[in-house]
Amino acid sequence: MRRLLELINLVTKKRNLDFSKLTPIHPINRGIPVVDPKIKTDCGHCQKCLEVCPTNTIQKSGKEILDFDYGKCIQCGICVAYCPSEKLINSGFTFIFGFRREEFQITYEDGNFSYDKRYNTRDLPKSIFEFRRLTNGKGFSYREVATSGNNSVESELGASFNSVFDSEGLGIRVVASPKHADAILFSGPVPPRMVHPLKKAFSVTPDPKILIACGTEAVSGGIYATGERPKEPDLWIAGDPPRPEVILAAFLLALGRISFEFKEELHKFLESLK
């Protein structure tokens, strides 16, 4: 029976995720809330979305102007459920990652946001250039430091190594010691007792190296205050938690194997809704 199963596995089509066909939109997940450009009713002055958001993702700076910080968003969908004008919708957009924290800050005016492409390859952080030169785009090893998060990121990181997402097949591995790593990934808000362990892990990691903030708690603290980090993270991955394919896509961006800019892709998606 065992030999028969082995023969069947040899001829069965592989089930690994094809990252070349991956899109920012997930067919089932809620994703981040966005202002629906098709809904023409005005936003009103109820401010219900501001009141119910647990992480203060949404601010209102004027009539018909909503400011979103998607680095704080946990994609819970509560704001959408409570929006009386139904202007907020769950987008299914899950790719919230990039090299700059400010990329996640979007201002909607009359249901739209203007997009001006500010960055090009030459504007990448120096640490990312060095990281790409070190890895040659083939893969890297990282050490994860659990800085008092809710452990959901750890669950998704574990899932990234299963036969569907196949992290090691992409050349991306976890190592037991930061001395053997190319990157340090942390997954929580970094309270006072975790400042030193994270700083120590990063300090013993050989240069060149990068620091990765993974999960909304690591990016913005979520419902908590953010603590001291060894440096400004080089790669930000938001979501509570980000799905395995989102984490791996962000890693591929760091390696230079894919091209992605959050604001540009979100703008394209919203234009497609009109």
CSV table of N, CA and C in Angstrom, one decimal, residues 95-104 124-129 131-132 140 142 157 172 182-187 202 209-216 218-220 229 231-238 242 245-256 258 260-262:
chain,number,residue,atom,x,y,z
A,95,PHE,N,-2.1,42.3,0.5
A,95,PHE,CA,-0.7,42.6,0.4
A,95,PHE,C,-0.4,44.0,0.9
A,96,ILE,N,-0.2,44.0,2.2
A,96,ILE,CA,0.2,45.3,2.9
A,96,ILE,C,1.6,45.1,3.4
A,97,PHE,N,2.5,45.4,2.5
A,97,PHE,CA,4.0,45.3,2.8
A,97,PHE,C,4.7,46.3,2.0
A,98,GLY,N,5.9,46.7,2.4
A,98,GLY,CA,6.7,47.6,1.7
A,98,GLY,C,8.0,48.0,2.5
A,99,PHE,N,8.8,48.8,1.9
A,99,PHE,CA,10.1,49.2,2.5
A,99,PHE,C,9.9,50.5,3.4
A,100,ARG,N,8.8,51.1,3.3
A,100,ARG,CA,8.6,52.4,4.0
A,100,ARG,C,7.3,52.4,4.8
A,101,ARG,N,7.3,52.8,6.0
A,101,ARG,CA,6.1,52.8,6.9
A,101,ARG,C,5.1,53.7,6.3
A,102,GLU,N,5.5,54.8,5.8
A,102,GLU,CA,4.5,55.8,5.3
A,102,GLU,C,3.7,55.3,4.1
A,103,GLU,N,4.1,54.3,3.4
A,103,GLU,CA,3.4,53.7,2.3
A,103,GLU,C,2.0,53.3,2.7
A,104,PHE,N,1.8,53.0,3.9
A,104,PHE,CA,0.5,52.4,4.4
A,104,PHE,C,-0.5,53.5,4.7
A,124,LEU,N,15.6,52.8,-3.2
A,124,LEU,CA,15.5,51.8,-2.2
A,124,LEU,C,16.5,52.1,-1.1
A,125,PRO,N,16.2,51.7,0.1
A,125,PRO,CA,17.1,51.8,1.2
A,125,PRO,C,18.4,51.1,0.9
A,126,LYS,N,19.5,51.7,1.4
A,126,LYS,CA,20.8,51.1,1.2
A,126,LYS,C,20.9,49.7,1.7
A,127,SER,N,20.3,49.5,2.8
A,127,SER,CA,20.3,48.1,3.5
A,127,SER,C,19.7,47.1,2.5
A,128,ILE,N,18.7,47.5,1.8
A,128,ILE,CA,18.1,46.5,0.8
A,128,ILE,C,19.0,46.2,-0.3
A,129,PHE,N,19.7,47.2,-0.8
A,129,PHE,CA,20.7,47.0,-1.9
A,129,PHE,C,21.7,46.0,-1.4
A,131,PHE,N,21.5,43.9,1.0
A,131,PHE,CA,20.9,42.6,1.2
A,131,PHE,C,20.7,41.8,-0.1
A,132,ARG,N,20.3,42.5,-1.1
A,132,ARG,CA,20.2,41.8,-2.4
A,132,ARG,C,21.5,41.4,-3.0
A,140,PHE,N,17.4,33.5,1.6
A,140,PHE,CA,18.1,34.0,2.8
A,140,PHE,C,17.6,33.2,4.0
A,142,TYR,N,16.6,33.6,8.2
A,142,TYR,CA,16.2,34.6,9.2
A,142,TYR,C,16.0,33.9,10.5
A,157,LEU,N,4.0,31.8,10.1
A,157,LEU,CA,5.3,31.5,9.7
A,157,LEU,C,5.5,30.0,9.7
A,172,ILE,N,14.1,30.2,1.3
A,172,ILE,CA,13.9,31.0,2.6
A,172,ILE,C,13.8,30.1,3.8
A,182,ASP,N,20.6,36.1,8.0
A,182,ASP,CA,20.8,37.2,7.2
A,182,ASP,C,19.8,38.3,7.5
A,183,ALA,N,18.8,38.0,8.3
A,183,ALA,CA,17.7,38.9,8.7
A,183,ALA,C,17.2,38.5,10.1
A,184,ILE,N,16.7,39.5,10.8
A,184,ILE,CA,16.0,39.3,12.1
A,184,ILE,C,14.5,39.8,11.8
A,185,LEU,N,13.6,38.9,12.2
A,185,LEU,CA,12.2,39.2,12.0
A,185,LEU,C,11.6,39.2,13.4
A,186,PHE,N,10.9,40.3,13.8
A,186,PHE,CA,10.2,40.3,15.1
A,186,PHE,C,8.7,40.5,14.9
A,187,SER,N,7.9,40.0,15.8
A,187,SER,CA,6.5,39.8,15.6
A,187,SER,C,5.6,40.5,16.6
A,202,PHE,N,19.8,41.2,17.0
A,202,PHE,CA,20.2,42.0,15.8
A,202,PHE,C,21.6,42.3,15.8
A,209,LYS,N,22.7,43.0,6.9
A,209,LYS,CA,21.5,42.3,7.4
A,209,LYS,C,20.3,43.3,7.4
A,210,ILE,N,19.1,42.8,7.5
A,210,ILE,CA,17.9,43.6,7.5
A,210,ILE,C,17.1,43.2,8.7
A,211,LEU,N,16.2,44.2,9.1
A,211,LEU,CA,15.3,44.0,10.2
A,211,LEU,C,13.9,44.0,9.6
A,212,ILE,N,13.1,43.0,10.0
A,212,ILE,CA,11.7,42.8,9.4
A,212,ILE,C,10.7,42.9,10.5
A,213,ALA,N,9.8,43.8,10.3
A,213,ALA,CA,8.6,43.9,11.2
A,213,ALA,C,7.5,43.2,10.6
A,214,CYS,N,7.0,42.1,11.3
A,214,CYS,CA,6.0,41.2,10.7
A,214,CYS,C,4.8,41.2,11.6
A,215,GLY,N,3.7,41.6,11.0
A,215,GLY,CA,2.4,41.6,11.7
A,215,GLY,C,2.1,43.0,12.2
A,216,THR,N,0.8,43.3,12.3
A,216,THR,CA,0.4,44.7,12.7
A,216,THR,C,1.0,45.1,14.0
A,218,ALA,N,3.9,44.4,15.3
A,218,ALA,CA,5.2,44.8,15.0
A,218,ALA,C,5.3,46.1,14.3
A,219,VAL,N,4.4,46.3,13.4
A,219,VAL,CA,4.4,47.5,12.5
A,219,VAL,C,4.0,48.7,13.3
A,220,SER,N,2.9,48.6,14.1
A,220,SER,CA,2.3,49.8,14.7
A,220,SER,C,2.0,49.6,16.2
A,229,ARG,N,13.1,49.8,19.1
A,229,ARG,CA,13.7,48.8,18.1
A,229,ARG,C,15.2,49.1,17.9
A,231,LYS,N,16.7,49.5,15.2
A,231,LYS,CA,16.8,50.4,14.1
A,231,LYS,C,15.4,50.5,13.5
A,232,GLU,N,15.2,51.4,12.5
A,232,GLU,CA,14.0,51.4,11.7
A,232,GLU,C,14.0,50.2,10.9
A,233,PRO,N,12.9,49.4,10.9
A,233,PRO,CA,12.8,48.2,10.1
A,233,PRO,C,13.0,48.5,8.6
A,234,ASP,N,13.6,47.5,7.9
A,234,ASP,CA,13.9,47.6,6.5
A,234,ASP,C,12.7,47.1,5.7
A,235,LEU,N,11.9,46.2,6.3
A,235,LEU,CA,10.8,45.6,5.6
A,235,LEU,C,9.6,45.6,6.6
A,236,TRP,N,8.4,46.1,6.1
A,236,TRP,CA,7.2,46.2,7.0
A,236,TRP,C,6.2,45.2,6.4
A,237,ILE,N,5.6,44.4,7.2
A,237,ILE,CA,4.6,43.4,6.7
A,237,ILE,C,3.4,43.5,7.7
A,238,ALA,N,2.3,44.2,7.2
A,238,ALA,CA,1.2,44.4,8.1
A,238,ALA,C,0.1,43.3,8.0
A,242,PRO,N,-0.5,38.5,9.0
A,242,PRO,CA,-0.4,38.4,7.5
A,242,PRO,C,-0.4,36.9,7.1
A,245,GLU,N,1.3,33.4,2.4
A,245,GLU,CA,1.8,33.8,1.0
A,245,GLU,C,2.1,35.3,1.0
A,246,VAL,N,1.4,36.1,1.9
A,246,VAL,CA,1.7,37.5,2.0
A,246,VAL,C,3.2,37.7,2.6
A,247,ILE,N,3.5,37.0,3.6
A,247,ILE,CA,4.8,37.0,4.2
A,247,ILE,C,5.9,36.6,3.2
A,248,LEU,N,5.6,35.5,2.5
A,248,LEU,CA,6.6,35.1,1.5
A,248,LEU,C,6.7,36.0,0.3
A,249,ALA,N,5.6,36.6,-0.1
A,249,ALA,CA,5.7,37.6,-1.2
A,249,ALA,C,6.5,38.8,-0.8
A,250,ALA,N,6.4,39.2,0.5
A,250,ALA,CA,7.2,40.3,1.0
A,250,ALA,C,8.7,39.9,1.0
A,251,PHE,N,9.0,38.7,1.4
A,251,PHE,CA,10.4,38.2,1.4
A,251,PHE,C,10.9,38.3,-0.1
A,252,LEU,N,10.1,37.8,-1.0
A,252,LEU,CA,10.5,37.9,-2.4
A,252,LEU,C,10.8,39.3,-2.9
A,253,LEU,N,10.0,40.2,-2.4
A,253,LEU,CA,10.2,41.6,-2.7
A,253,LEU,C,11.5,42.1,-2.2
A,254,ALA,N,11.9,41.7,-1.0
A,254,ALA,CA,13.1,42.1,-0.4
A,254,ALA,C,14.3,41.5,-1.2
A,255,LEU,N,14.1,40.3,-1.7
A,255,LEU,CA,15.1,39.6,-2.5
A,255,LEU,C,15.2,40.2,-3.9
A,256,GLY,N,14.2,41.0,-4.3
A,256,GLY,CA,14.2,41.6,-5.7
A,256,GLY,C,13.6,40.7,-6.7
A,258,ILE,N,10.3,40.0,-7.1
A,258,ILE,CA,9.1,40.5,-7.5
A,258,ILE,C,9.1,42.0,-7.4
A,260,PHE,N,6.7,45.3,-6.4
A,260,PHE,CA,5.4,45.6,-5.8
A,260,PHE,C,5.5,46.9,-5.0
A,261,GLU,N,4.5,47.8,-5.2
A,261,GLU,CA,4.4,49.0,-4.3
A,261,GLU,C,3.0,49.1,-3.9
A,262,PHE,N,2.8,49.2,-2.6
A,262,PHE,CA,1.4,49.1,-2.0
A,262,PHE,C,0.5,50.1,-2.6
